[in-house]
Amino acid sequence: MRKYVFVAIALSLPSLAIADALTDAVKTRQEHMKTYGKNIGMLAKMAKGELDYDADAAQAAADTIVEYSTKDQSGYWLPGTSSEDMPGVSYALPALWTDGAKAGEIAKEFVANAAALQAVAGAGQGEMAKALGAAGKNCNDCHKSFQAKKD
Ligand code: HEC
């Protein structure tokens, strides 16, 4: 009897550590996305005139978006962390892993559009707004295909 208890503990320890690592990976990528959201949100307000356009602030936001878009994200889009694997924690649809090529295409386009945004973010409200539209479309395209709805 005792022996089985030990075996159970020995088996559950590494799997707990793995579960923690997977949860951390999901939290980290959600923080990454929130950083996009915060910065895109501010630029969108400036584009719509809800917030006064400020060249320095717009440039800083675009710089941050580019910094994040070019980060190595392989450590947190781990297999086993889809919305089906971790309901209520992850909102990344399984399609992200089964159709990774499509996600990769959108991500590649986004990196290019984020760089284009960075190039003009400080050059005036109109130019920033135009470039923001292209990058923002990539956010939406990816979410439409790969983000589960929160209910
Ligand atoms: C290549 C695909 C892809 C791109 C590009 C992308 N996202 Fe996401 N985003 C996702 C996925 C998948 C999730 C769900 C992640 C999870 O819950 O594990 C997500 C989640 C989010 C969230 C919710 C985070 C949370 O609190 O749980 C926000 C906000 C967000 N994205 C904003 C953005 C913005 C803004 C952009 C563009 C600047 C963007 N995303 C670009 C795929 C993408």
PDB file of N, CA and C in Angstrom, residues 93-111 137-147:
ATOM      1  N   LEU A  93      -7.009  28.777 -29.652  1.00  0.00           N
ATOM      2  CA  LEU A  93      -7.693  27.619 -30.235  1.00  0.00           C
ATOM      3  C   LEU A  93      -6.683  26.547 -30.689  1.00  0.00           C
ATOM      4  N   PRO A  94      -7.089  25.275 -30.629  1.00  0.00           N
ATOM      5  CA  PRO A  94      -6.212  24.200 -31.097  1.00  0.00           C
ATOM      6  C   PRO A  94      -5.731  24.422 -32.533  1.00  0.00           C
ATOM      7  N   ALA A  95      -6.517  25.142 -33.329  1.00  0.00           N
ATOM      8  CA  ALA A  95      -6.138  25.402 -34.733  1.00  0.00           C
ATOM      9  C   ALA A  95      -4.779  26.084 -34.845  1.00  0.00           C
ATOM     10  N   LEU A  96      -4.399  26.787 -33.793  1.00  0.00           N
ATOM     11  CA  LEU A  96      -3.103  27.466 -33.821  1.00  0.00           C
ATOM     12  C   LEU A  96      -1.965  26.456 -34.016  1.00  0.00           C
ATOM     13  N   TRP A  97      -2.173  25.251 -33.503  1.00  0.00           N
ATOM     14  CA  TRP A  97      -1.133  24.226 -33.639  1.00  0.00           C
ATOM     15  C   TRP A  97      -1.368  23.346 -34.859  1.00  0.00           C
ATOM     16  N   THR A  98      -2.647  23.103 -35.200  1.00  0.00           N
ATOM     17  CA  THR A  98      -2.911  22.244 -36.361  1.00  0.00           C
ATOM     18  C   THR A  98      -2.768  23.033 -37.667  1.00  0.00           C
ATOM     19  N   ASP A  99      -2.951  24.364 -37.595  1.00  0.00           N
ATOM     20  CA  ASP A  99      -2.808  25.200 -38.795  1.00  0.00           C
ATOM     21  C   ASP A  99      -1.772  26.297 -38.531  1.00  0.00           C
ATOM     22  N   GLY A 100      -0.653  25.855 -37.979  1.00  0.00           N
ATOM     23  CA  GLY A 100       0.397  26.799 -37.598  1.00  0.00           C
ATOM     24  C   GLY A 100       0.929  27.602 -38.775  1.00  0.00           C
ATOM     25  N   ALA A 101       0.857  27.038 -39.990  1.00  0.00           N
ATOM     26  CA  ALA A 101       1.394  27.736 -41.167  1.00  0.00           C
ATOM     27  C   ALA A 101       0.612  29.031 -41.406  1.00  0.00           C
ATOM     28  N   LYS A 102      -0.712  28.947 -41.272  1.00  0.00           N
ATOM     29  CA  LYS A 102      -1.545  30.136 -41.489  1.00  0.00           C
ATOM     30  C   LYS A 102      -1.241  31.187 -40.408  1.00  0.00           C
ATOM     31  N   ALA A 103      -1.133  30.737 -39.165  1.00  0.00           N
ATOM     32  CA  ALA A 103      -0.817  31.666 -38.069  1.00  0.00           C
ATOM     33  C   ALA A 103       0.539  32.318 -38.325  1.00  0.00           C
ATOM     34  N   GLY A 104       1.483  31.509 -38.816  1.00  0.00           N
ATOM     35  CA  GLY A 104       2.821  32.012 -39.108  1.00  0.00           C
ATOM     36  C   GLY A 104       2.797  33.092 -40.184  1.00  0.00           C
ATOM     37  N   GLU A 105       1.943  32.890 -41.198  1.00  0.00           N
ATOM     38  CA  GLU A 105       1.807  33.888 -42.277  1.00  0.00           C
ATOM     39  C   GLU A 105       1.293  35.216 -41.730  1.00  0.00           C
ATOM     40  N   ILE A 106       0.256  35.111 -40.897  1.00  0.00           N
ATOM     41  CA  ILE A 106      -0.318  36.338 -40.321  1.00  0.00           C
ATOM     42  C   ILE A 106       0.737  37.018 -39.439  1.00  0.00           C
ATOM     43  N   ALA A 107       1.444  36.213 -38.656  1.00  0.00           N
ATOM     44  CA  ALA A 107       2.457  36.781 -37.757  1.00  0.00           C
ATOM     45  C   ALA A 107       3.554  37.481 -38.569  1.00  0.00           C
ATOM     46  N   LYS A 108       3.926  36.881 -39.690  1.00  0.00           N
ATOM     47  CA  LYS A 108       4.974  37.460 -40.532  1.00  0.00           C
ATOM     48  C   LYS A 108       4.520  38.804 -41.105  1.00  0.00           C
ATOM     49  N   GLU A 109       3.290  38.819 -41.573  1.00  0.00           N
ATOM     50  CA  GLU A 109       2.719  40.063 -42.100  1.00  0.00           C
ATOM     51  C   GLU A 109       2.663  41.123 -41.005  1.00  0.00           C
ATOM     52  N   PHE A 110       2.295  40.675 -39.817  1.00  0.00           N
ATOM     53  CA  PHE A 110       2.187  41.606 -38.698  1.00  0.00           C
ATOM     54  C   PHE A 110       3.551  42.220 -38.363  1.00  0.00           C
ATOM     55  N   VAL A 111       4.590  41.407 -38.348  1.00  0.00           N
ATOM     56  CA  VAL A 111       5.933  41.924 -38.060  1.00  0.00           C
ATOM     57  C   VAL A 111       6.302  43.016 -39.074  1.00  0.00           C
ATOM     58  N   LYS A 137      -5.299  45.238 -38.559  1.00  0.00           N
ATOM     59  CA  LYS A 137      -6.025  44.200 -39.290  1.00  0.00           C
ATOM     60  C   LYS A 137      -5.398  42.823 -39.020  1.00  0.00           C
ATOM     61  N   ASN A 138      -4.073  42.786 -38.896  1.00  0.00           N
ATOM     62  CA  ASN A 138      -3.403  41.514 -38.609  1.00  0.00           C
ATOM     63  C   ASN A 138      -3.808  40.983 -37.234  1.00  0.00           C
ATOM     64  N   CYS A 139      -3.932  41.881 -36.257  1.00  0.00           N
ATOM     65  CA  CYS A 139      -4.387  41.459 -34.914  1.00  0.00           C
ATOM     66  C   CYS A 139      -5.739  40.761 -35.067  1.00  0.00           C
ATOM     67  N   ASN A 140      -6.658  41.445 -35.761  1.00  0.00           N
ATOM     68  CA  ASN A 140      -8.018  40.912 -35.895  1.00  0.00           C
ATOM     69  C   ASN A 140      -8.054  39.617 -36.687  1.00  0.00           C
ATOM     70  N   ASP A 141      -7.276  39.562 -37.769  1.00  0.00           N
ATOM     71  CA  ASP A 141      -7.251  38.341 -38.591  1.00  0.00           C
ATOM     72  C   ASP A 141      -6.827  37.147 -37.747  1.00  0.00           C
ATOM     73  N   CYS A 142      -5.803  37.340 -36.961  1.00  0.00           N
ATOM     74  CA  CYS A 142      -5.307  36.208 -36.169  1.00  0.00           C
ATOM     75  C   CYS A 142      -6.325  35.815 -35.099  1.00  0.00           C
ATOM     76  N   HIS A 143      -6.901  36.800 -34.446  1.00  0.00           N
ATOM     77  CA  HIS A 143      -7.882  36.483 -33.396  1.00  0.00           C
ATOM     78  C   HIS A 143      -9.096  35.762 -33.968  1.00  0.00           C
ATOM     79  N   LYS A 144      -9.532  36.171 -35.170  1.00  0.00           N
ATOM     80  CA  LYS A 144     -10.708  35.539 -35.785  1.00  0.00           C
ATOM     81  C   LYS A 144     -10.477  34.043 -35.957  1.00  0.00           C
ATOM     82  N   SER A 145      -9.282  33.679 -36.375  1.00  0.00           N
ATOM     83  CA  SER A 145      -9.013  32.264 -36.650  1.00  0.00           C
ATOM     84  C   SER A 145      -8.513  31.494 -35.429  1.00  0.00           C
ATOM     85  N   PHE A 146      -7.847  32.182 -34.510  1.00  0.00           N
ATOM     86  CA  PHE A 146      -7.083  31.426 -33.507  1.00  0.00           C
ATOM     87  C   PHE A 146      -7.367  31.769 -32.049  1.00  0.00           C
ATOM     88  N   GLN A 147      -8.233  32.748 -31.805  1.00  0.00           N
ATOM     89  CA  GLN A 147      -8.515  33.087 -30.405  1.00  0.00           C
ATOM     90  C   GLN A 147      -9.922  32.639 -30.048  1.00  0.00           C
TER      91      GLN A 147
END
